[in-house]
Amino acid sequence: KDRFGNQSQHVEAFDEELTWECFLCACCALGPEFVDFSRLSVTGFSMGAQAVWAIASLKGSLLAAAAPMAGRARWDADVMREPEGEQRVAAQLGELPIRSYHIGTDDTTWRWTDLYWLAQVRGFPLEPAVSVVE
């Protein structure tokens, strides 16, 4: 039940393929007059940020950028255990501009290990550049 006492089904995760297809259908319906298909980007907050990471890991080569906010990468353990799974994800995220936003006191929406893995895939140093906004 939700906070109002209504019976509701809890959603564990987005269906990334279905979300992507819905996104593309909406873009196609709008047409090239309103959509620049070379600049498609995804962003989301919290659970939507998990979807951003998941969509980027599947379709990153088709995106111009990804900006997850307050949501960690929920790397699909099954995909990462497949023989070439990690390489497929790395290929999708390798060149994709990603701007991940989190608050420093929130220790549940991001993990350094995810960012270290991505830095390693891209050949970056493991110590991240941190910007402090006051």
PDB file of C-alpha atoms in Angstrom:
ATOM      1  CA  LYS A   1       0.000   0.000   0.000  1.00  0.00           C
ATOM      2  CA  ASP A   2       1.089   3.541  -0.624  1.00  0.00           C
ATOM      3  CA  ARG A   3       1.234   6.320   1.961  1.00  0.00           C
ATOM      4  CA  PHE A   4      -2.470   7.021   1.422  1.00  0.00           C
ATOM      5  CA  GLY A   5      -3.499   3.428   2.101  1.00  0.00           C
ATOM      6  CA  ASN A   6      -4.200   2.640  -1.545  1.00  0.00           C
ATOM      7  CA  GLN A   7      -3.215  -0.745  -2.890  1.00  0.00           C
ATOM      8  CA  SER A   8      -0.456  -0.172  -5.414  1.00  0.00           C
ATOM      9  CA  GLN A   9       2.091  -2.386  -7.087  1.00  0.00           C
ATOM     10  CA  HIS A  10       5.676  -1.553  -6.209  1.00  0.00           C
ATOM     11  CA  VAL A  11       7.866  -1.056  -9.244  1.00  0.00           C
ATOM     12  CA  GLU A  12      11.382  -2.443  -8.900  1.00  0.00           C
ATOM     13  CA  ALA A  13      12.778  -0.970 -12.101  1.00  0.00           C
ATOM     14  CA  PHE A  14      11.931   0.479 -15.468  1.00  0.00           C
ATOM     15  CA  ASP A  15      11.713  -1.722 -18.541  1.00  0.00           C
ATOM     16  CA  GLU A  16      14.590  -0.011 -20.326  1.00  0.00           C
ATOM     17  CA  GLU A  17      13.827  -1.428 -23.776  1.00  0.00           C
ATOM     18  CA  LEU A  18      10.147  -0.447 -23.531  1.00  0.00           C
ATOM     19  CA  THR A  19      11.056   3.005 -22.183  1.00  0.00           C
ATOM     20  CA  TRP A  20      13.499   3.491 -25.072  1.00  0.00           C
ATOM     21  CA  GLU A  21      10.906   2.389 -27.640  1.00  0.00           C
ATOM     22  CA  CYS A  22       8.311   4.753 -26.133  1.00  0.00           C
ATOM     23  CA  PHE A  23      10.851   7.597 -26.222  1.00  0.00           C
ATOM     24  CA  LEU A  24      11.665   6.906 -29.881  1.00  0.00           C
ATOM     25  CA  CYS A  25       7.978   6.659 -30.817  1.00  0.00           C
ATOM     26  CA  ALA A  26       7.304  10.032 -29.181  1.00  0.00           C
ATOM     27  CA  CYS A  27      10.279  11.560 -31.016  1.00  0.00           C
ATOM     28  CA  CYS A  28       9.150  10.069 -34.342  1.00  0.00           C
ATOM     29  CA  ALA A  29       5.603  11.332 -33.776  1.00  0.00           C
ATOM     30  CA  LEU A  30       6.967  14.847 -33.244  1.00  0.00           C
ATOM     31  CA  GLY A  31       9.111  14.479 -36.348  1.00  0.00           C
ATOM     32  CA  PRO A  32      12.404  15.997 -37.475  1.00  0.00           C
ATOM     33  CA  GLU A  33      10.886  19.478 -37.437  1.00  0.00           C
ATOM     34  CA  PHE A  34      10.880  19.312 -33.626  1.00  0.00           C
ATOM     35  CA  VAL A  35      13.417  16.579 -32.818  1.00  0.00           C
ATOM     36  CA  ASP A  36      17.112  16.552 -33.689  1.00  0.00           C
ATOM     37  CA  PHE A  37      17.862  12.837 -33.616  1.00  0.00           C
ATOM     38  CA  SER A  38      21.598  13.526 -33.420  1.00  0.00           C
ATOM     39  CA  ARG A  39      21.093  15.239 -30.045  1.00  0.00           C
ATOM     40  CA  LEU A  40      18.901  12.801 -28.101  1.00  0.00           C
ATOM     41  CA  SER A  41      19.703  12.883 -24.403  1.00  0.00           C
ATOM     42  CA  VAL A  42      18.273  11.225 -21.315  1.00  0.00           C
ATOM     43  CA  THR A  43      17.931  12.525 -17.780  1.00  0.00           C
ATOM     44  CA  GLY A  44      16.068  11.415 -14.695  1.00  0.00           C
ATOM     45  CA  PHE A  45      15.854  11.827 -10.949  1.00  0.00           C
ATOM     46  CA  SER A  46      16.093   9.031  -8.363  1.00  0.00           C
ATOM     47  CA  MET A  47      14.559   5.909  -9.897  1.00  0.00           C
ATOM     48  CA  GLY A  48      14.466   7.785 -13.195  1.00  0.00           C
ATOM     49  CA  ALA A  49      18.231   8.183 -12.859  1.00  0.00           C
ATOM     50  CA  GLN A  50      18.526   4.407 -12.552  1.00  0.00           C
ATOM     51  CA  ALA A  51      16.631   4.222 -15.843  1.00  0.00           C
ATOM     52  CA  VAL A  52      19.054   6.751 -17.351  1.00  0.00           C
ATOM     53  CA  TRP A  53      22.022   4.559 -16.401  1.00  0.00           C
ATOM     54  CA  ALA A  54      20.260   1.466 -17.745  1.00  0.00           C
ATOM     55  CA  ILE A  55      19.224   3.112 -21.029  1.00  0.00           C
ATOM     56  CA  ALA A  56      22.720   4.537 -21.461  1.00  0.00           C
ATOM     57  CA  SER A  57      24.257   1.111 -20.893  1.00  0.00           C
ATOM     58  CA  LEU A  58      21.999  -0.309 -23.636  1.00  0.00           C
ATOM     59  CA  LYS A  59      21.729   2.593 -26.099  1.00  0.00           C
ATOM     60  CA  GLY A  60      24.533   4.985 -25.167  1.00  0.00           C
ATOM     61  CA  SER A  61      26.013   4.933 -28.658  1.00  0.00           C
ATOM     62  CA  LEU A  62      22.728   6.428 -29.937  1.00  0.00           C
ATOM     63  CA  LEU A  63      22.650   9.246 -27.373  1.00  0.00           C
ATOM     64  CA  ALA A  64      24.271  12.673 -27.289  1.00  0.00           C
ATOM     65  CA  ALA A  65      24.425  12.773 -23.470  1.00  0.00           C
ATOM     66  CA  ALA A  66      23.101  11.318 -20.229  1.00  0.00           C
ATOM     67  CA  ALA A  67      22.475  13.157 -16.949  1.00  0.00           C
ATOM     68  CA  PRO A  68      21.339  10.960 -14.057  1.00  0.00           C
ATOM     69  CA  MET A  69      20.501  12.850 -10.843  1.00  0.00           C
ATOM     70  CA  ALA A  70      20.367  11.274  -7.381  1.00  0.00           C
ATOM     71  CA  GLY A  71      20.269   7.736  -8.696  1.00  0.00           C
ATOM     72  CA  ARG A  72      22.923   5.107  -8.948  1.00  0.00           C
ATOM     73  CA  ALA A  73      23.797   2.758 -11.737  1.00  0.00           C
ATOM     74  CA  ARG A  74      21.879  -0.448 -11.207  1.00  0.00           C
ATOM     75  CA  TRP A  75      24.202  -2.475 -13.396  1.00  0.00           C
ATOM     76  CA  ASP A  76      22.238  -5.513 -14.421  1.00  0.00           C
ATOM     77  CA  ALA A  77      24.191  -8.290 -12.734  1.00  0.00           C
ATOM     78  CA  ASP A  78      23.035 -10.795 -15.343  1.00  0.00           C
ATOM     79  CA  VAL A  79      24.355  -8.664 -18.205  1.00  0.00           C
ATOM     80  CA  MET A  80      27.652  -8.006 -16.446  1.00  0.00           C
ATOM     81  CA  ARG A  81      28.146 -11.742 -15.848  1.00  0.00           C
ATOM     82  CA  GLU A  82      27.650 -12.632 -19.503  1.00  0.00           C
ATOM     83  CA  PRO A  83      30.925 -13.377 -21.335  1.00  0.00           C
ATOM     84  CA  GLU A  84      30.913 -10.108 -23.296  1.00  0.00           C
ATOM     85  CA  GLY A  85      28.410  -8.246 -21.114  1.00  0.00           C
ATOM     86  CA  GLU A  86      30.852  -5.882 -19.487  1.00  0.00           C
ATOM     87  CA  GLN A  87      32.442  -5.100 -22.855  1.00  0.00           C
ATOM     88  CA  ARG A  88      29.010  -4.330 -24.382  1.00  0.00           C
ATOM     89  CA  VAL A  89      28.187  -1.919 -21.555  1.00  0.00           C
ATOM     90  CA  ALA A  90      31.652  -0.358 -21.806  1.00  0.00           C
ATOM     91  CA  ALA A  91      31.170   0.138 -25.556  1.00  0.00           C
ATOM     92  CA  GLN A  92      27.853   1.946 -24.980  1.00  0.00           C
ATOM     93  CA  LEU A  93      29.217   4.197 -22.215  1.00  0.00           C
ATOM     94  CA  GLY A  94      32.764   4.636 -23.523  1.00  0.00           C
ATOM     95  CA  GLU A  95      32.271   7.862 -25.485  1.00  0.00           C
ATOM     96  CA  LEU A  96      28.963   9.054 -24.035  1.00  0.00           C
ATOM     97  CA  PRO A  97      29.121  12.403 -22.216  1.00  0.00           C
ATOM     98  CA  ILE A  98      27.718  11.715 -18.736  1.00  0.00           C
ATOM     99  CA  ARG A  99      27.062  14.298 -16.047  1.00  0.00           C
ATOM    100  CA  SER A 100      26.010  12.571 -12.828  1.00  0.00           C
ATOM    101  CA  TYR A 101      24.622  14.781 -10.050  1.00  0.00           C
ATOM    102  CA  HIS A 102      24.381  13.862  -6.365  1.00  0.00           C
ATOM    103  CA  ILE A 103      24.529  15.546  -2.998  1.00  0.00           C
ATOM    104  CA  GLY A 104      27.535  14.749  -0.837  1.00  0.00           C
ATOM    105  CA  THR A 105      25.559  13.633   2.206  1.00  0.00           C
ATOM    106  CA  ASP A 106      23.495  11.124   0.237  1.00  0.00           C
ATOM    107  CA  ASP A 107      25.282   7.803   0.430  1.00  0.00           C
ATOM    108  CA  THR A 108      22.570   5.668  -1.166  1.00  0.00           C
ATOM    109  CA  THR A 109      22.170   7.136  -4.641  1.00  0.00           C
ATOM    110  CA  TRP A 110      25.706   6.675  -5.916  1.00  0.00           C
ATOM    111  CA  ARG A 111      28.712   4.444  -5.413  1.00  0.00           C
ATOM    112  CA  TRP A 112      32.316   5.304  -6.118  1.00  0.00           C
ATOM    113  CA  THR A 113      32.820   1.763  -7.415  1.00  0.00           C
ATOM    114  CA  ASP A 114      30.463   2.481 -10.328  1.00  0.00           C
ATOM    115  CA  LEU A 115      32.287   5.673 -11.173  1.00  0.00           C
ATOM    116  CA  TYR A 116      35.698   4.000 -10.749  1.00  0.00           C
ATOM    117  CA  TRP A 117      34.650   1.268 -13.175  1.00  0.00           C
ATOM    118  CA  LEU A 118      33.543   3.837 -15.735  1.00  0.00           C
ATOM    119  CA  ALA A 119      36.738   5.868 -15.268  1.00  0.00           C
ATOM    120  CA  GLN A 120      38.800   2.723 -15.766  1.00  0.00           C
ATOM    121  CA  VAL A 121      36.861   1.842 -18.944  1.00  0.00           C
ATOM    122  CA  ARG A 122      37.560   5.325 -20.301  1.00  0.00           C
ATOM    123  CA  GLY A 123      41.211   5.298 -19.264  1.00  0.00           C
ATOM    124  CA  PHE A 124      40.786   8.121 -16.736  1.00  0.00           C
ATOM    125  CA  PRO A 125      42.520   8.385 -13.363  1.00  0.00           C
ATOM    126  CA  LEU A 126      40.618   6.744 -10.513  1.00  0.00           C
ATOM    127  CA  GLU A 127      40.636   9.884  -8.383  1.00  0.00           C
ATOM    128  CA  PRO A 128      37.624  11.894  -9.567  1.00  0.00           C
ATOM    129  CA  ALA A 129      37.567  15.628 -10.085  1.00  0.00           C
ATOM    130  CA  VAL A 130      35.087  16.898  -7.512  1.00  0.00           C
ATOM    131  CA  SER A 131      33.312  20.231  -7.812  1.00  0.00           C
ATOM    132  CA  VAL A 132      32.006  21.770  -4.613  1.00  0.00           C
ATOM    133  CA  VAL A 133      29.154  24.219  -5.061  1.00  0.00           C
ATOM    134  CA  GLU A 134      28.551  26.526  -2.129  1.00  0.00           C
TER     135      GLU A 134
END
